[in-house]
């Protein structure tokens, strides 16, 4: 693995670089899918399922029989695990519900900020051999906590036209009753424009391949909000002498198994420690079944050594990791200086997997340095802040010189008149 | 004005339609500007100022002499008005600062949600004969309240290379020291990519023409977050028998003067009331200096009459107005049923102009029905929510069956291993 010792600041941007994604080649195809679904609606969804996924569907919505069948397939162990995860995710997200803010900025000038649930939200869950049902929980539980009126979920099926049992069971436990058998860019189109079967939603959440990501970007400029820009997953581990090289290596490998474009970065305080982690990576990789895959994925990884703790922290803020593990002495004091990261794992016993599944924090997080401006999915993501205000004739009169002077200076005479007419009727 | 009496639900979507904006023709030009600024940096900004705005600049940054000169030009009345507006905006936004959320979801599983200021933000203020310095306050005050480390402002100059005195004075009072003489799509590019003079920022805020809007959309898919999608301004007035037709007309006219693509909608409970408002519109328009402009702007307006209060409310939620004025009996009870609007003005003495300038609420709000999914600019817009978590060896062991069962069900064996290695070292 490439190791960089005390790299000068001019090189940081390059060391923080993620794998580039070139979407130009698929852009036209995604546009085609979007406009076809907008035009032909359900007919397009059936046709695309056959063309792209090779499956002939008889209906788009998952039936109650299918939900019941899914439940029968889930082991008791997994059911218990899902209940525990839901309980923790629910507790942490419920605590995030914002209180109404009420301020009299001046006597009888009452200003209110109120969080209102977004009415209709759409969740996208990718398919695949081992579908990520944990993401169902990470999206559906906060939607329920926020109080969204209608929550729909789209996900592709297998060749037999079935949705993964784990996904259906998790959806049902998290309160989602409307699941549609639609995958890819066409799922995003269906939720953005609405079809005969799939309702139009106000905001779309969830991960996906480059088709899904590009489709989300496209509809976000037209009509439908999205959770955040998406890219390959990543972790940064900050480690000093108090860290355990075997734990660090295990966290890097768990990141590497997410995908060949995943990135695991280690920022540590000595070349010696870096060597220990490399040795552990080799040792642990040999025990895992997908060793070639992991070895290839680790090609994106880098080790950066800084002698100064300040540089470690500044570099971490520059990188703005999706997941940031701080295995350092006084780890909370270090965490207090982190201004850009999705989710932070403090100390030696807080692996990324804990937050991926069950600690209670959300695992839908900003990647590709978007953590400089975006937070991860949280209760706010499913609500909007609306303001309200009320003045009385008296308080409007008191504020009128301010409003009228400013409106006149901006050349907006009717704005001034709307005040005058109320105080000099 | 077109009036619709009890329109059936099938017609609502059409009655909620805003003016369409076709950006296809300018898309290529905006792309050219973006890539030129990315490539040539300051040189491109100087050249584009000359080509597009016809001004030869000697430097891009506003000097302290220019700030001082601007201050001398501002009347005492306007200075006082600006102080009052800042005081109210500051008070309301400061009350929005979110508290840290700390939850033990299970014993020794500590989850924290912390709001962190976005480090570098860029504000864009359009130019024109009467520049909207109130928007400077609406963006810069919350940025300061949130604690953003670096706040830069870009705005075009007049032909003499000067920024409007009101804009500079408002910026300075709201704590913005870095103002750059850059307008249009090139300003968005400069703040998104950075140049020798203009720093790269993490998030860009502010209104603008279609070039600016399109440039913001473009950079939002690449590297830099934006406040929200932007479109022409709009107001909806909900009025019953308790409303005052002259106030309603004044509010509609104040919306109409924003631009020829602005929309003023009236939803009321009788055709009789609608006629009174129309008569008031004629009467008041005749007294204003821009009557032809206002008459043309009002062509986008509609009056919708519903006999039932429930329909009025449902229609308002369907329209999802940027500004919603509720001039009705029990106006707060009506407001409690509003789920989609930017800012709500309750009662007969709360004109939109109050919120536009000085009540304390923000006037940067979602238009074009984006209020179904977006809130207006608020303190959250300048912060990101980061989560942190800490487990102990004991609590990780307790949670390990959950994590390991779920990781295995998702086929992620290294995720499971990162837990096992910590509890069975």
mmCIF file of C-alpha atoms in Angstrom, chain A residues 39-192:
data_model
loop_
_atom_site.group_PDB
_atom_site.id
_atom_site.type_symbol
_atom_site.label_atom_id
_atom_site.label_comp_id
_atom_site.label_asym_id
_atom_site.label_seq_id
_atom_site.Cartn_x
_atom_site.Cartn_y
_atom_site.Cartn_z
ATOM 1 C CA UNK A 39 -44.418 9.161 -21.042
ATOM 2 C CA UNK A 40 -45.460 5.507 -20.807
ATOM 3 C CA UNK A 41 -45.692 5.136 -17.028
ATOM 4 C CA UNK A 42 -46.507 1.592 -15.790
ATOM 5 C CA UNK A 43 -46.114 0.163 -19.303
ATOM 6 C CA UNK A 44 -42.530 1.433 -19.338
ATOM 7 C CA UNK A 45 -41.815 -0.132 -15.946
ATOM 8 C CA UNK A 46 -43.040 -3.569 -17.062
ATOM 9 C CA UNK A 47 -41.129 -3.319 -20.332
ATOM 10 C CA UNK A 48 -37.877 -2.173 -18.699
ATOM 11 C CA UNK A 49 -38.064 -4.928 -16.063
ATOM 12 C CA UNK A 50 -38.175 -7.413 -18.920
ATOM 13 C CA UNK A 51 -35.489 -5.729 -21.035
ATOM 14 C CA UNK A 52 -32.997 -4.804 -18.314
ATOM 15 C CA UNK A 53 -33.605 -7.313 -15.516
ATOM 16 C CA UNK A 54 -35.000 -10.166 -17.630
ATOM 17 C CA UNK A 55 -38.092 -10.577 -15.481
ATOM 18 C CA UNK A 56 -41.734 -10.659 -16.539
ATOM 19 C CA UNK A 57 -43.792 -9.118 -13.743
ATOM 20 C CA UNK A 58 -47.517 -9.658 -13.326
ATOM 21 C CA UNK A 59 -47.952 -6.719 -10.975
ATOM 22 C CA UNK A 60 -45.716 -3.966 -9.642
ATOM 23 C CA UNK A 61 -46.850 -3.784 -6.055
ATOM 24 C CA UNK A 62 -45.737 -6.405 -3.538
ATOM 25 C CA UNK A 63 -48.818 -8.222 -2.213
ATOM 26 C CA UNK A 64 -49.657 -8.994 1.404
ATOM 27 C CA UNK A 65 -49.119 -12.689 0.568
ATOM 28 C CA UNK A 66 -45.577 -11.879 -0.488
ATOM 29 C CA UNK A 67 -44.970 -10.007 2.761
ATOM 30 C CA UNK A 68 -46.267 -13.011 4.726
ATOM 31 C CA UNK A 69 -44.125 -15.412 2.696
ATOM 32 C CA UNK A 70 -41.064 -13.251 3.369
ATOM 33 C CA UNK A 71 -41.677 -13.280 7.093
ATOM 34 C CA UNK A 72 -41.729 -17.075 7.116
ATOM 35 C CA UNK A 73 -38.276 -17.159 5.517
ATOM 36 C CA UNK A 74 -36.538 -15.040 8.165
ATOM 37 C CA UNK A 75 -34.750 -16.826 10.993
ATOM 38 C CA UNK A 76 -35.544 -16.012 14.605
ATOM 39 C CA UNK A 77 -31.988 -14.737 15.124
ATOM 40 C CA UNK A 78 -32.312 -12.281 12.292
ATOM 41 C CA UNK A 79 -35.746 -11.170 13.493
ATOM 42 C CA UNK A 80 -34.294 -10.402 16.917
ATOM 43 C CA UNK A 81 -31.347 -8.564 15.400
ATOM 44 C CA UNK A 82 -33.664 -6.431 13.288
ATOM 45 C CA UNK A 83 -35.811 -5.581 16.326
ATOM 46 C CA UNK A 84 -32.739 -4.497 18.282
ATOM 47 C CA UNK A 85 -31.472 -2.372 15.391
ATOM 48 C CA UNK A 86 -34.897 -0.735 14.922
ATOM 49 C CA UNK A 87 -35.113 -0.010 18.627
ATOM 50 C CA UNK A 88 -31.731 1.773 18.660
ATOM 51 C CA UNK A 89 -32.255 3.649 15.393
ATOM 52 C CA UNK A 90 -35.685 4.737 16.557
ATOM 53 C CA UNK A 91 -34.399 5.957 19.936
ATOM 54 C CA UNK A 92 -31.590 8.043 18.443
ATOM 55 C CA UNK A 93 -33.687 9.550 15.659
ATOM 56 C CA UNK A 94 -36.670 10.263 17.911
ATOM 57 C CA UNK A 95 -34.375 12.315 20.150
ATOM 58 C CA UNK A 96 -33.535 14.438 17.091
ATOM 59 C CA UNK A 97 -37.117 15.664 16.568
ATOM 60 C CA UNK A 98 -36.791 19.454 16.611
ATOM 61 C CA UNK A 99 -38.851 21.580 18.968
ATOM 62 C CA UNK A 100 -40.864 24.478 17.628
ATOM 63 C CA UNK A 101 -38.932 27.757 17.897
ATOM 64 C CA UNK A 102 -41.038 30.732 18.981
ATOM 65 C CA UNK A 103 -39.470 34.174 19.333
ATOM 66 C CA UNK A 104 -40.935 37.631 19.763
ATOM 67 C CA UNK A 105 -38.234 39.543 17.924
ATOM 68 C CA UNK A 106 -39.962 42.734 19.027
ATOM 69 C CA UNK A 107 -43.085 43.162 21.137
ATOM 70 C CA UNK A 108 -45.992 41.548 19.216
ATOM 71 C CA UNK A 109 -43.769 40.493 16.335
ATOM 72 C CA UNK A 110 -44.128 36.751 16.741
ATOM 73 C CA UNK A 111 -41.853 34.515 14.634
ATOM 74 C CA UNK A 112 -42.185 30.737 14.603
ATOM 75 C CA UNK A 113 -40.040 28.026 13.065
ATOM 76 C CA UNK A 114 -41.880 24.732 12.765
ATOM 77 C CA UNK A 115 -40.644 21.403 11.418
ATOM 78 C CA UNK A 116 -43.259 19.770 9.190
ATOM 79 C CA UNK A 117 -42.917 16.213 7.869
ATOM 80 C CA UNK A 118 -42.401 15.922 4.129
ATOM 81 C CA UNK A 119 -45.656 14.338 3.034
ATOM 82 C CA UNK A 120 -44.599 11.719 0.484
ATOM 83 C CA UNK A 121 -41.159 10.134 0.466
ATOM 84 C CA UNK A 122 -39.686 7.423 -1.712
ATOM 85 C CA UNK A 123 -36.967 5.007 -0.614
ATOM 86 C CA UNK A 124 -34.770 3.182 -3.096
ATOM 87 C CA UNK A 125 -33.067 -0.065 -2.105
ATOM 88 C CA UNK A 126 -30.690 -1.684 -4.613
ATOM 89 C CA UNK A 127 -30.954 -5.386 -5.420
ATOM 90 C CA UNK A 128 -28.147 -7.891 -5.738
ATOM 91 C CA UNK A 129 -27.383 -11.270 -4.282
ATOM 92 C CA UNK A 130 -27.187 -9.996 -0.706
ATOM 93 C CA UNK A 131 -29.561 -7.032 -0.617
ATOM 94 C CA UNK A 132 -28.833 -4.332 1.919
ATOM 95 C CA UNK A 133 -31.883 -4.585 4.135
ATOM 96 C CA UNK A 134 -30.100 -2.550 6.821
ATOM 97 C CA UNK A 135 -30.564 0.479 4.563
ATOM 98 C CA UNK A 136 -34.320 -0.133 4.666
ATOM 99 C CA UNK A 137 -34.160 0.442 8.426
ATOM 100 C CA UNK A 138 -31.894 3.494 8.098
ATOM 101 C CA UNK A 139 -34.400 5.210 5.804
ATOM 102 C CA UNK A 140 -37.792 3.898 6.891
ATOM 103 C CA UNK A 141 -37.356 4.311 10.650
ATOM 104 C CA UNK A 142 -36.492 8.048 10.477
ATOM 105 C CA UNK A 143 -39.331 8.575 7.962
ATOM 106 C CA UNK A 144 -41.745 7.070 10.460
ATOM 107 C CA UNK A 145 -40.265 9.090 13.333
ATOM 108 C CA UNK A 146 -40.610 12.288 11.282
ATOM 109 C CA UNK A 147 -44.239 11.469 10.565
ATOM 110 C CA UNK A 148 -44.178 11.323 6.757
ATOM 111 C CA UNK A 149 -47.713 10.613 5.562
ATOM 112 C CA UNK A 150 -46.817 8.224 2.760
ATOM 113 C CA UNK A 151 -43.646 6.151 2.505
ATOM 114 C CA UNK A 152 -43.055 4.056 -0.601
ATOM 115 C CA UNK A 153 -40.135 1.772 -1.336
ATOM 116 C CA UNK A 154 -38.858 0.650 -4.745
ATOM 117 C CA UNK A 155 -36.461 -2.231 -5.200
ATOM 118 C CA UNK A 156 -35.676 -4.634 -8.037
ATOM 119 C CA UNK A 157 -36.642 -8.322 -7.939
ATOM 120 C CA UNK A 158 -34.754 -11.473 -8.706
ATOM 121 C CA UNK A 159 -35.360 -13.358 -11.989
ATOM 122 C CA UNK A 160 -38.426 -14.997 -10.444
ATOM 123 C CA UNK A 161 -40.028 -11.633 -9.817
ATOM 124 C CA UNK A 162 -39.516 -11.811 -6.047
ATOM 125 C CA UNK A 163 -38.146 -9.150 -3.725
ATOM 126 C CA UNK A 164 -35.584 -10.356 -1.186
ATOM 127 C CA UNK A 165 -37.312 -11.635 1.956
ATOM 128 C CA UNK A 166 -35.005 -9.616 4.224
ATOM 129 C CA UNK A 167 -35.933 -6.374 2.468
ATOM 130 C CA UNK A 168 -39.669 -7.067 2.750
ATOM 131 C CA UNK A 169 -39.429 -8.138 6.361
ATOM 132 C CA UNK A 170 -37.351 -5.064 7.318
ATOM 133 C CA UNK A 171 -39.756 -2.784 5.427
ATOM 134 C CA UNK A 172 -42.747 -4.258 7.155
ATOM 135 C CA UNK A 173 -41.168 -4.001 10.628
ATOM 136 C CA UNK A 174 -40.232 -0.372 9.934
ATOM 137 C CA UNK A 175 -43.801 0.430 8.927
ATOM 138 C CA UNK A 176 -43.542 0.520 5.124
ATOM 139 C CA UNK A 177 -46.538 -1.115 3.448
ATOM 140 C CA UNK A 178 -46.081 0.073 -0.115
ATOM 141 C CA UNK A 179 -43.265 -1.745 -1.857
ATOM 142 C CA UNK A 180 -42.912 -1.685 -5.651
ATOM 143 C CA UNK A 181 -40.922 -4.045 -7.849
ATOM 144 C CA UNK A 182 -38.994 -1.415 -9.745
ATOM 145 C CA UNK A 183 -35.240 -1.024 -9.888
ATOM 146 C CA UNK A 184 -32.613 1.288 -11.349
ATOM 147 C CA UNK A 185 -33.137 4.658 -12.986
ATOM 148 C CA UNK A 186 -36.713 3.645 -13.787
ATOM 149 C CA UNK A 187 -37.521 3.453 -10.060
ATOM 150 C CA UNK A 188 -36.270 6.999 -9.584
ATOM 151 C CA UNK A 189 -38.332 8.131 -12.576
ATOM 152 C CA UNK A 190 -41.457 6.380 -11.293
ATOM 153 C CA UNK A 191 -41.211 8.039 -7.874
ATOM 154 C CA UNK A 192 -40.365 11.444 -9.366
#
